[in-house]
PDB file of N, CA and C in Angstrom:
ATOM      1  N   UNK A   5      53.814 -60.789 -37.127  1.00 50.00           N
ATOM      2  CA  UNK A   5      53.400 -59.731 -36.265  1.00 50.00           C
ATOM      3  C   UNK A   5      54.546 -59.201 -35.381  1.00 50.00           C
ATOM      4  N   UNK A   6      55.287 -60.157 -34.799  1.00 56.00           N
ATOM      5  CA  UNK A   6      56.375 -59.780 -33.881  1.00 56.00           C
ATOM      6  C   UNK A   6      57.420 -59.033 -34.703  1.00 56.00           C
ATOM      7  N   UNK A   7      57.755 -59.516 -35.868  1.00 59.00           N
ATOM      8  CA  UNK A   7      58.802 -58.887 -36.662  1.00 59.00           C
ATOM      9  C   UNK A   7      58.389 -57.438 -37.010  1.00 59.00           C
ATOM     10  N   UNK A   8      57.145 -57.238 -37.376  1.00 65.00           N
ATOM     11  CA  UNK A   8      56.725 -55.912 -37.768  1.00 65.00           C
ATOM     12  C   UNK A   8      56.805 -54.916 -36.629  1.00 65.00           C
ATOM     13  N   UNK A   9      56.613 -55.349 -35.414  1.00 70.00           N
ATOM     14  CA  UNK A   9      56.727 -54.453 -34.212  1.00 70.00           C
ATOM     15  C   UNK A   9      58.182 -54.089 -34.023  1.00 70.00           C
ATOM     16  N   UNK A  10      59.087 -54.987 -34.132  1.00 70.00           N
ATOM     17  CA  UNK A  10      60.522 -54.723 -33.969  1.00 70.00           C
ATOM     18  C   UNK A  10      61.060 -53.870 -35.073  1.00 70.00           C
ATOM     19  N   UNK A  11      60.503 -54.037 -36.304  1.00 70.00           N
ATOM     20  CA  UNK A  11      60.973 -53.325 -37.462  1.00 70.00           C
ATOM     21  C   UNK A  11      60.809 -51.758 -37.259  1.00 70.00           C
ATOM     22  N   UNK A  12      59.842 -51.355 -36.474  1.00 65.00           N
ATOM     23  CA  UNK A  12      59.624 -49.922 -36.293  1.00 65.00           C
ATOM     24  C   UNK A  12      60.777 -49.262 -35.469  1.00 65.00           C
ATOM     25  N   UNK A  13      61.564 -50.052 -34.784  1.00 68.00           N
ATOM     26  CA  UNK A  13      62.628 -49.443 -33.932  1.00 68.00           C
ATOM     27  C   UNK A  13      64.013 -49.691 -34.480  1.00 68.00           C
ATOM     28  N   UNK A  14      64.142 -50.014 -35.763  1.00 67.00           N
ATOM     29  CA  UNK A  14      65.476 -50.359 -36.292  1.00 67.00           C
ATOM     30  C   UNK A  14      66.434 -49.180 -36.219  1.00 67.00           C
ATOM     31  N   UNK A  15      65.986 -47.987 -36.415  1.00 67.00           N
ATOM     32  CA  UNK A  15      66.915 -46.811 -36.441  1.00 67.00           C
ATOM     33  C   UNK A  15      67.419 -46.603 -35.051  1.00 67.00           C
ATOM     34  N   UNK A  16      66.527 -46.664 -34.076  1.00 65.00           N
ATOM     35  CA  UNK A  16      66.924 -46.468 -32.683  1.00 65.00           C
ATOM     36  C   UNK A  16      67.875 -47.543 -32.261  1.00 65.00           C
ATOM     37  N   UNK A  17      67.587 -48.776 -32.637  1.00 66.00           N
ATOM     38  CA  UNK A  17      68.460 -49.885 -32.211  1.00 66.00           C
ATOM     39  C   UNK A  17      69.836 -49.803 -32.858  1.00 66.00           C
ATOM     40  N   UNK A  18      69.959 -49.144 -34.000  1.00 66.00           N
ATOM     41  CA  UNK A  18      71.267 -49.004 -34.659  1.00 66.00           C
ATOM     42  C   UNK A  18      72.044 -47.835 -34.055  1.00 66.00           C
ATOM     43  N   UNK A  19      71.463 -47.175 -33.034  1.00 66.00           N
ATOM     44  CA  UNK A  19      72.157 -45.980 -32.478  1.00 66.00           C
ATOM     45  C   UNK A  19      73.358 -46.296 -31.649  1.00 66.00           C
ATOM     46  N   UNK A  20      73.725 -47.545 -31.537  1.00 62.00           N
ATOM     47  CA  UNK A  20      74.969 -47.818 -30.858  1.00 62.00           C
ATOM     48  C   UNK A  20      74.818 -48.363 -29.427  1.00 62.00           C
ATOM     49  N   UNK A  21      73.603 -48.541 -28.949  1.00 64.00           N
ATOM     50  CA  UNK A  21      73.398 -49.017 -27.589  1.00 64.00           C
ATOM     51  C   UNK A  21      73.235 -50.564 -27.643  1.00 64.00           C
ATOM     52  N   UNK A  22      74.321 -51.259 -27.366  1.00 67.00           N
ATOM     53  CA  UNK A  22      74.319 -52.718 -27.463  1.00 67.00           C
ATOM     54  C   UNK A  22      73.301 -53.351 -26.497  1.00 67.00           C
ATOM     55  N   UNK A  23      73.166 -52.767 -25.358  1.00 73.00           N
ATOM     56  CA  UNK A  23      72.253 -53.324 -24.346  1.00 73.00           C
ATOM     57  C   UNK A  23      70.805 -53.365 -24.810  1.00 73.00           C
ATOM     58  N   UNK A  24      70.397 -52.363 -25.564  1.00 75.00           N
ATOM     59  CA  UNK A  24      69.029 -52.343 -26.098  1.00 75.00           C
ATOM     60  C   UNK A  24      68.869 -53.490 -27.090  1.00 75.00           C
ATOM     61  N   UNK A  25      69.847 -53.636 -27.976  1.00 77.00           N
ATOM     62  CA  UNK A  25      69.790 -54.725 -28.961  1.00 77.00           C
ATOM     63  C   UNK A  25      69.683 -56.075 -28.306  1.00 77.00           C
ATOM     64  N   UNK A  26      70.499 -56.284 -27.346  1.00 83.00           N
ATOM     65  CA  UNK A  26      70.517 -57.595 -26.612  1.00 83.00           C
ATOM     66  C   UNK A  26      69.131 -57.834 -25.942  1.00 83.00           C
ATOM     67  N   UNK A  27      68.619 -56.794 -25.320  1.00 84.00           N
ATOM     68  CA  UNK A  27      67.347 -56.966 -24.635  1.00 84.00           C
ATOM     69  C   UNK A  27      66.164 -57.222 -25.667  1.00 84.00           C
ATOM     70  N   UNK A  28      66.238 -56.508 -26.793  1.00 82.00           N
ATOM     71  CA  UNK A  28      65.248 -56.782 -27.848  1.00 82.00           C
ATOM     72  C   UNK A  28      65.355 -58.223 -28.384  1.00 82.00           C
ATOM     73  N   UNK A  29      66.575 -58.687 -28.564  1.00 82.00           N
ATOM     74  CA  UNK A  29      66.775 -60.019 -29.066  1.00 82.00           C
ATOM     75  C   UNK A  29      66.279 -61.062 -28.060  1.00 82.00           C
ATOM     76  N   UNK A  30      66.592 -60.842 -26.861  1.00 85.00           N
ATOM     77  CA  UNK A  30      66.089 -61.781 -25.775  1.00 85.00           C
ATOM     78  C   UNK A  30      64.560 -61.838 -25.751  1.00 85.00           C
ATOM     79  N   UNK A  31      63.958 -60.629 -25.892  1.00 85.00           N
ATOM     80  CA  UNK A  31      62.472 -60.562 -25.838  1.00 85.00           C
ATOM     81  C   UNK A  31      61.884 -61.259 -27.065  1.00 85.00           C
ATOM     82  N   UNK A  32      62.489 -61.073 -28.285  1.00 84.00           N
ATOM     83  CA  UNK A  32      62.015 -61.719 -29.421  1.00 84.00           C
ATOM     84  C   UNK A  32      62.171 -63.258 -29.231  1.00 84.00           C
ATOM     85  N   UNK A  33      63.214 -63.704 -28.714  1.00 83.00           N
ATOM     86  CA  UNK A  33      63.438 -65.180 -28.547  1.00 83.00           C
ATOM     87  C   UNK A  33      62.382 -65.722 -27.569  1.00 83.00           C
ATOM     88  N   UNK A  34      62.146 -65.032 -26.536  1.00 87.00           N
ATOM     89  CA  UNK A  34      61.043 -65.467 -25.605  1.00 87.00           C
ATOM     90  C   UNK A  34      59.703 -65.509 -26.260  1.00 87.00           C
ATOM     91  N   UNK A  35      59.368 -64.474 -27.055  1.00 82.00           N
ATOM     92  CA  UNK A  35      58.103 -64.472 -27.747  1.00 82.00           C
ATOM     93  C   UNK A  35      58.017 -65.601 -28.737  1.00 82.00           C
ATOM     94  N   UNK A  36      59.059 -65.860 -29.511  1.00 83.00           N
ATOM     95  CA  UNK A  36      59.026 -66.976 -30.466  1.00 83.00           C
ATOM     96  C   UNK A  36      58.805 -68.299 -29.759  1.00 83.00           C
ATOM     97  N   UNK A  37      59.548 -68.461 -28.699  1.00 85.00           N
ATOM     98  CA  UNK A  37      59.482 -69.696 -27.918  1.00 85.00           C
ATOM     99  C   UNK A  37      58.047 -69.958 -27.355  1.00 85.00           C
ATOM    100  N   UNK A  38      57.408 -68.828 -26.909  1.00 85.00           N
ATOM    101  CA  UNK A  38      56.072 -68.953 -26.350  1.00 85.00           C
ATOM    102  C   UNK A  38      55.028 -69.243 -27.462  1.00 85.00           C
ATOM    103  N   UNK A  39      55.160 -68.482 -28.551  1.00 81.00           N
ATOM    104  CA  UNK A  39      54.162 -68.596 -29.570  1.00 81.00           C
ATOM    105  C   UNK A  39      54.186 -69.964 -30.285  1.00 81.00           C
ATOM    106  N   UNK A  40      55.371 -70.455 -30.592  1.00 84.00           N
ATOM    107  CA  UNK A  40      55.481 -71.737 -31.279  1.00 84.00           C
ATOM    108  C   UNK A  40      55.791 -72.944 -30.391  1.00 84.00           C
ATOM    109  N   UNK A  41      55.734 -72.725 -29.107  1.00 86.00           N
ATOM    110  CA  UNK A  41      55.926 -73.830 -28.091  1.00 86.00           C
ATOM    111  C   UNK A  41      57.188 -74.634 -28.298  1.00 86.00           C
ATOM    112  N   UNK A  42      58.299 -73.915 -28.566  1.00 84.00           N
ATOM    113  CA  UNK A  42      59.566 -74.558 -28.673  1.00 84.00           C
ATOM    114  C   UNK A  42      59.995 -75.003 -27.226  1.00 84.00           C
ATOM    115  N   UNK A  43      60.688 -76.111 -27.191  1.00 84.00           N
ATOM    116  CA  UNK A  43      61.205 -76.598 -25.861  1.00 84.00           C
ATOM    117  C   UNK A  43      62.241 -75.647 -25.390  1.00 84.00           C
ATOM    118  N   UNK A  44      62.444 -75.581 -24.094  1.00 82.00           N
ATOM    119  CA  UNK A  44      63.414 -74.644 -23.509  1.00 82.00           C
ATOM    120  C   UNK A  44      64.803 -74.789 -24.009  1.00 82.00           C
ATOM    121  N   UNK A  45      65.199 -76.034 -24.295  1.00 84.00           N
ATOM    122  CA  UNK A  45      66.573 -76.261 -24.767  1.00 84.00           C
ATOM    123  C   UNK A  45      66.773 -76.105 -26.257  1.00 84.00           C
ATOM    124  N   UNK A  46      65.731 -75.686 -26.946  1.00 86.00           N
ATOM    125  CA  UNK A  46      65.884 -75.505 -28.399  1.00 86.00           C
ATOM    126  C   UNK A  46      66.818 -74.314 -28.673  1.00 86.00           C
ATOM    127  N   UNK A  47      67.780 -74.569 -29.582  1.00 87.00           N
ATOM    128  CA  UNK A  47      68.772 -73.529 -29.894  1.00 87.00           C
ATOM    129  C   UNK A  47      68.096 -72.358 -30.604  1.00 87.00           C
ATOM    130  N   UNK A  48      68.543 -71.163 -30.294  1.00 84.00           N
ATOM    131  CA  UNK A  48      68.024 -69.975 -30.838  1.00 84.00           C
ATOM    132  C   UNK A  48      68.105 -69.962 -32.407  1.00 84.00           C
ATOM    133  N   UNK A  49      69.267 -70.429 -32.910  1.00 86.00           N
ATOM    134  CA  UNK A  49      69.432 -70.461 -34.365  1.00 86.00           C
ATOM    135  C   UNK A  49      68.423 -71.391 -35.017  1.00 86.00           C
ATOM    136  N   UNK A  50      68.068 -72.499 -34.341  1.00 85.00           N
ATOM    137  CA  UNK A  50      67.150 -73.445 -34.865  1.00 85.00           C
ATOM    138  C   UNK A  50      65.710 -72.764 -34.910  1.00 85.00           C
ATOM    139  N   UNK A  51      65.383 -72.060 -33.862  1.00 84.00           N
ATOM    140  CA  UNK A  51      64.050 -71.400 -33.854  1.00 84.00           C
ATOM    141  C   UNK A  51      63.936 -70.398 -34.999  1.00 84.00           C
ATOM    142  N   UNK A  52      64.973 -69.605 -35.143  1.00 84.00           N
ATOM    143  CA  UNK A  52      64.971 -68.598 -36.271  1.00 84.00           C
ATOM    144  C   UNK A  52      64.944 -69.289 -37.639  1.00 84.00           C
ATOM    145  N   UNK A  53      65.723 -70.357 -37.799  1.00 86.00           N
ATOM    146  CA  UNK A  53      65.704 -71.073 -39.060  1.00 86.00           C
ATOM    147  C   UNK A  53      64.360 -71.715 -39.351  1.00 86.00           C
ATOM    148  N   UNK A  54      63.809 -72.365 -38.342  1.00 86.00           N
ATOM    149  CA  UNK A  54      62.483 -73.049 -38.554  1.00 86.00           C
ATOM    150  C   UNK A  54      61.380 -72.045 -38.862  1.00 86.00           C
ATOM    151  N   UNK A  55      61.442 -70.896 -38.285  1.00 82.00           N
ATOM    152  CA  UNK A  55      60.394 -69.856 -38.526  1.00 82.00           C
ATOM    153  C   UNK A  55      60.771 -68.882 -39.676  1.00 82.00           C
ATOM    154  N   UNK A  56      61.941 -69.084 -40.272  1.00 84.00           N
ATOM    155  CA  UNK A  56      62.412 -68.233 -41.354  1.00 84.00           C
ATOM    156  C   UNK A  56      62.396 -66.741 -40.951  1.00 84.00           C
ATOM    157  N   UNK A  57      62.962 -66.529 -39.724  1.00 83.00           N
ATOM    158  CA  UNK A  57      63.067 -65.097 -39.204  1.00 83.00           C
ATOM    159  C   UNK A  57      64.543 -64.876 -38.871  1.00 83.00           C
ATOM    160  N   UNK A  58      65.005 -63.727 -39.353  1.00 84.00           N
ATOM    161  CA  UNK A  58      66.423 -63.340 -39.043  1.00 84.00           C
ATOM    162  C   UNK A  58      66.498 -62.905 -37.589  1.00 84.00           C
ATOM    163  N   UNK A  59      67.650 -62.983 -37.015  1.00 84.00           N
ATOM    164  CA  UNK A  59      67.866 -62.385 -35.741  1.00 84.00           C
ATOM    165  C   UNK A  59      67.899 -60.872 -35.914  1.00 84.00           C
ATOM    166  N   UNK A  60      67.668 -60.134 -34.875  1.00 81.00           N
ATOM    167  CA  UNK A  60      67.424 -58.685 -35.028  1.00 81.00           C
ATOM    168  C   UNK A  60      68.617 -57.937 -35.533  1.00 81.00           C
ATOM    169  N   UNK A  61      69.835 -58.187 -35.055  1.00 82.00           N
ATOM    170  CA  UNK A  61      70.936 -57.372 -35.471  1.00 82.00           C
ATOM    171  C   UNK A  61      71.173 -57.402 -36.943  1.00 82.00           C
ATOM    172  N   UNK A  62      71.289 -58.551 -37.627  1.00 84.00           N
ATOM    173  CA  UNK A  62      71.492 -58.535 -39.066  1.00 84.00           C
ATOM    174  C   UNK A  62      70.254 -57.919 -39.826  1.00 84.00           C
ATOM    175  N   UNK A  63      69.109 -58.160 -39.289  1.00 84.00           N
ATOM    176  CA  UNK A  63      67.867 -57.533 -39.924  1.00 84.00           C
ATOM    177  C   UNK A  63      67.920 -56.054 -39.804  1.00 84.00           C
ATOM    178  N   UNK A  64      68.226 -55.503 -38.649  1.00 81.00           N
ATOM    179  CA  UNK A  64      68.276 -54.023 -38.483  1.00 81.00           C
ATOM    180  C   UNK A  64      69.335 -53.473 -39.367  1.00 81.00           C
ATOM    181  N   UNK A  65      70.500 -54.152 -39.555  1.00 82.00           N
ATOM    182  CA  UNK A  65      71.554 -53.639 -40.433  1.00 82.00           C
ATOM    183  C   UNK A  65      71.131 -53.561 -41.870  1.00 82.00           C
ATOM    184  N   UNK A  66      70.406 -54.594 -42.344  1.00 84.00           N
ATOM    185  CA  UNK A  66      69.879 -54.581 -43.690  1.00 84.00           C
ATOM    186  C   UNK A  66      68.878 -53.492 -43.853  1.00 84.00           C
ATOM    187  N   UNK A  67      67.992 -53.323 -42.894  1.00 82.00           N
ATOM    188  CA  UNK A  67      66.977 -52.243 -42.959  1.00 82.00           C
ATOM    189  C   UNK A  67      67.595 -50.888 -42.956  1.00 82.00           C
ATOM    190  N   UNK A  68      68.629 -50.676 -42.162  1.00 80.00           N
ATOM    191  CA  UNK A  68      69.282 -49.385 -42.124  1.00 80.00           C
ATOM    192  C   UNK A  68      69.952 -49.064 -43.514  1.00 80.00           C
ATOM    193  N   UNK A  69      70.542 -50.070 -44.088  1.00 82.00           N
ATOM    194  CA  UNK A  69      71.161 -49.838 -45.424  1.00 82.00           C
ATOM    195  C   UNK A  69      70.085 -49.461 -46.426  1.00 82.00           C
ATOM    196  N   UNK A  70      68.956 -50.212 -46.441  1.00 82.00           N
ATOM    197  CA  UNK A  70      67.887 -49.908 -47.379  1.00 82.00           C
ATOM    198  C   UNK A  70      67.359 -48.500 -47.147  1.00 82.00           C
ATOM    199  N   UNK A  71      67.194 -48.175 -45.879  1.00 79.00           N
ATOM    200  CA  UNK A  71      66.715 -46.837 -45.470  1.00 79.00           C
ATOM    201  C   UNK A  71      67.665 -45.755 -46.022  1.00 79.00           C
ATOM    202  N   UNK A  72      68.930 -45.965 -45.805  1.00 77.00           N
ATOM    203  CA  UNK A  72      69.967 -44.948 -46.205  1.00 77.00           C
ATOM    204  C   UNK A  72      69.980 -44.800 -47.699  1.00 77.00           C
ATOM    205  N   UNK A  73      69.854 -45.907 -48.426  1.00 79.00           N
ATOM    206  CA  UNK A  73      69.859 -45.802 -49.913  1.00 79.00           C
ATOM    207  C   UNK A  73      68.643 -45.065 -50.371  1.00 79.00           C
ATOM    208  N   UNK A  74      67.467 -45.404 -49.839  1.00 77.00           N
ATOM    209  CA  UNK A  74      66.245 -44.763 -50.241  1.00 77.00           C
ATOM    210  C   UNK A  74      66.207 -43.301 -49.906  1.00 77.00           C
ATOM    211  N   UNK A  75      66.715 -42.941 -48.722  1.00 73.00           N
ATOM    212  CA  UNK A  75      66.660 -41.561 -48.244  1.00 73.00           C
ATOM    213  C   UNK A  75      67.813 -40.751 -48.808  1.00 73.00           C
ATOM    214  N   UNK A  76      68.796 -41.410 -49.385  1.00 71.00           N
ATOM    215  CA  UNK A  76      69.893 -40.665 -50.003  1.00 71.00           C
ATOM    216  C   UNK A  76      69.453 -39.792 -51.129  1.00 71.00           C
ATOM    217  N   UNK A  77      68.267 -40.141 -51.755  1.00 73.00           N
ATOM    218  CA  UNK A  77      67.717 -39.358 -52.813  1.00 73.00           C
ATOM    219  C   UNK A  77      66.945 -38.127 -52.321  1.00 73.00           C
ATOM    220  N   UNK A  78      66.684 -38.058 -51.010  1.00 71.00           N
ATOM    221  CA  UNK A  78      65.943 -36.963 -50.449  1.00 71.00           C
ATOM    222  C   UNK A  78      66.878 -35.760 -50.173  1.00 71.00           C
ATOM    223  N   UNK A  79      66.599 -34.626 -50.839  1.00 76.00           N
ATOM    224  CA  UNK A  79      67.489 -33.493 -50.722  1.00 76.00           C
ATOM    225  C   UNK A  79      67.558 -32.893 -49.383  1.00 76.00           C
ATOM    226  N   UNK A  80      66.394 -32.872 -48.658  1.00 78.00           N
ATOM    227  CA  UNK A  80      66.382 -32.308 -47.315  1.00 78.00           C
ATOM    228  C   UNK A  80      67.261 -33.102 -46.349  1.00 78.00           C
ATOM    229  N   UNK A  81      67.143 -34.428 -46.412  1.00 74.00           N
ATOM    230  CA  UNK A  81      67.948 -35.271 -45.556  1.00 74.00           C
ATOM    231  C   UNK A  81      69.413 -35.132 -45.913  1.00 74.00           C
ATOM    232  N   UNK A  82      69.751 -35.077 -47.179  1.00 74.00           N
ATOM    233  CA  UNK A  82      71.096 -34.854 -47.560  1.00 74.00           C
ATOM    234  C   UNK A  82      71.667 -33.549 -47.050  1.00 74.00           C
ATOM    235  N   UNK A  83      70.903 -32.540 -47.104  1.00 80.00           N
ATOM    236  CA  UNK A  83      71.375 -31.251 -46.591  1.00 80.00           C
ATOM    237  C   UNK A  83      71.609 -31.330 -45.082  1.00 80.00           C
ATOM    238  N   UNK A  84      70.727 -31.971 -44.353  1.00 76.00           N
ATOM    239  CA  UNK A  84      70.926 -32.189 -42.920  1.00 76.00           C
ATOM    240  C   UNK A  84      72.163 -33.008 -42.562  1.00 76.00           C
ATOM    241  N   UNK A  85      72.371 -34.023 -43.375  1.00 74.00           N
ATOM    242  CA  UNK A  85      73.578 -34.856 -43.133  1.00 74.00           C
ATOM    243  C   UNK A  85      74.844 -34.044 -43.318  1.00 74.00           C
ATOM    244  N   UNK A  86      74.848 -33.250 -44.421  1.00 75.00           N
ATOM    245  CA  UNK A  86      75.986 -32.432 -44.718  1.00 75.00           C
ATOM    246  C   UNK A  86      76.231 -31.422 -43.546  1.00 75.00           C
ATOM    247  N   UNK A  87      75.127 -30.832 -43.094  1.00 79.00           N
ATOM    248  CA  UNK A  87      75.275 -29.853 -41.994  1.00 79.00           C
ATOM    249  C   UNK A  87      75.780 -30.519 -40.763  1.00 79.00           C
ATOM    250  N   UNK A  88      75.254 -31.691 -40.389  1.00 73.00           N
ATOM    251  CA  UNK A  88      75.743 -32.457 -39.252  1.00 73.00           C
ATOM    252  C   UNK A  88      77.232 -32.767 -39.377  1.00 73.00           C
ATOM    253  N   UNK A  89      77.637 -33.178 -40.564  1.00 74.00           N
ATOM    254  CA  UNK A  89      79.024 -33.556 -40.750  1.00 74.00           C
ATOM    255  C   UNK A  89      79.925 -32.339 -40.593  1.00 74.00           C
ATOM    256  N   UNK A  90      79.522 -31.189 -41.136  1.00 76.00           N
ATOM    257  CA  UNK A  90      80.355 -29.982 -41.039  1.00 76.00           C
ATOM    258  C   UNK A  90      80.407 -29.507 -39.598  1.00 76.00           C
ATOM    259  N   UNK A  91      79.313 -29.626 -38.842  1.00 73.00           N
ATOM    260  CA  UNK A  91      79.342 -29.268 -37.429  1.00 73.00           C
ATOM    261  C   UNK A  91      80.199 -30.172 -36.647  1.00 73.00           C
ATOM    262  N   UNK A  92      80.173 -31.462 -36.951  1.00 70.00           N
ATOM    263  CA  UNK A  92      81.001 -32.454 -36.253  1.00 70.00           C
ATOM    264  C   UNK A  92      82.460 -32.214 -36.535  1.00 70.00           C
ATOM    265  N   UNK A  93      82.816 -31.888 -37.786  1.00 71.00           N
ATOM    266  CA  UNK A  93      84.189 -31.531 -38.165  1.00 71.00           C
ATOM    267  C   UNK A  93      84.657 -30.322 -37.390  1.00 71.00           C
ATOM    268  N   UNK A  94      83.794 -29.292 -37.294  1.00 73.00           N
ATOM    269  CA  UNK A  94      84.155 -28.090 -36.564  1.00 73.00           C
ATOM    270  C   UNK A  94      84.396 -28.363 -35.096  1.00 73.00           C
ATOM    271  N   UNK A  95      83.566 -29.179 -34.468  1.00 70.00           N
ATOM    272  CA  UNK A  95      83.756 -29.516 -33.080  1.00 70.00           C
ATOM    273  C   UNK A  95      85.103 -30.309 -32.877  1.00 70.00           C
ATOM    274  N   UNK A  96      85.373 -31.201 -33.787  1.00 70.00           N
ATOM    275  CA  UNK A  96      86.596 -31.972 -33.652  1.00 70.00           C
ATOM    276  C   UNK A  96      87.858 -30.997 -33.758  1.00 70.00           C
ATOM    277  N   UNK A  97      87.767 -30.060 -34.720  1.00 71.00           N
ATOM    278  CA  UNK A  97      88.831 -29.132 -34.873  1.00 71.00           C
ATOM    279  C   UNK A  97      89.066 -28.253 -33.638  1.00 71.00           C
ATOM    280  N   UNK A  98      87.975 -27.826 -33.060  1.00 70.00           N
ATOM    281  CA  UNK A  98      88.017 -27.014 -31.832  1.00 70.00           C
ATOM    282  C   UNK A  98      88.656 -27.852 -30.693  1.00 70.00           C
ATOM    283  N   UNK A  99      88.218 -29.093 -30.560  1.00 68.00           N
ATOM    284  CA  UNK A  99      88.826 -29.971 -29.511  1.00 68.00           C
ATOM    285  C   UNK A  99      90.303 -30.158 -29.732  1.00 68.00           C
ATOM    286  N   UNK A 100      90.719 -30.376 -30.959  1.00 72.00           N
ATOM    287  CA  UNK A 100      92.124 -30.585 -31.249  1.00 72.00           C
ATOM    288  C   UNK A 100      92.909 -29.305 -30.963  1.00 72.00           C
ATOM    289  N   UNK A 101      92.384 -28.169 -31.250  1.00 72.00           N
ATOM    290  CA  UNK A 101      93.113 -26.905 -30.989  1.00 72.00           C
ATOM    291  C   UNK A 101      93.241 -26.690 -29.492  1.00 72.00           C
ATOM    292  N   UNK A 102      92.208 -27.001 -28.766  1.00 71.00           N
ATOM    293  CA  UNK A 102      92.246 -26.875 -27.301  1.00 71.00           C
ATOM    294  C   UNK A 102      93.329 -27.800 -26.724  1.00 71.00           C
ATOM    295  N   UNK A 103      93.285 -29.025 -27.217  1.00 68.00           N
ATOM    296  CA  UNK A 103      94.256 -30.046 -26.705  1.00 68.00           C
ATOM    297  C   UNK A 103      95.716 -29.569 -27.040  1.00 68.00           C
ATOM    298  N   UNK A 104      95.904 -29.030 -28.238  1.00 72.00           N
ATOM    299  CA  UNK A 104      97.242 -28.558 -28.658  1.00 72.00           C
ATOM    300  C   UNK A 104      97.681 -27.407 -27.713  1.00 72.00           C
ATOM    301  N   UNK A 105      96.731 -26.490 -27.410  1.00 67.00           N
ATOM    302  CA  UNK A 105      97.127 -25.344 -26.546  1.00 67.00           C
ATOM    303  C   UNK A 105      97.448 -25.774 -25.134  1.00 67.00           C
ATOM    304  N   UNK A 106      96.762 -26.785 -24.644  1.00 71.00           N
ATOM    305  CA  UNK A 106      97.006 -27.313 -23.298  1.00 71.00           C
ATOM    306  C   UNK A 106      98.411 -27.937 -23.211  1.00 71.00           C
ATOM    307  N   UNK A 107      98.804 -28.691 -24.246  1.00 62.00           N
ATOM    308  CA  UNK A 107     100.049 -29.417 -24.266  1.00 62.00           C
ATOM    309  C   UNK A 107     101.104 -28.463 -24.652  1.00 62.00           C
TER     310      UNK A 107
END
């Protein structure tokens, strides 16, 4: 149950905000400790191994890869990604030309 709730936010968590990932991992650890009555000094790795649950960061990375592979077949998403990349490239070129003019 806990894993499925966290699985819904894997895209957001992969957005580059390390603080969110750390907070989610801490909350998951607290929940696992409370649910299975692990002693306070129990190592996090042992809790995850005993319960056969991955820590969030590697799980989110695997889920994002699966999502990207699956959605790579979607033509609308591919078009949006290409548009985003071309807009990003344009912005970078504009910034570089402004920087060149200033110097």
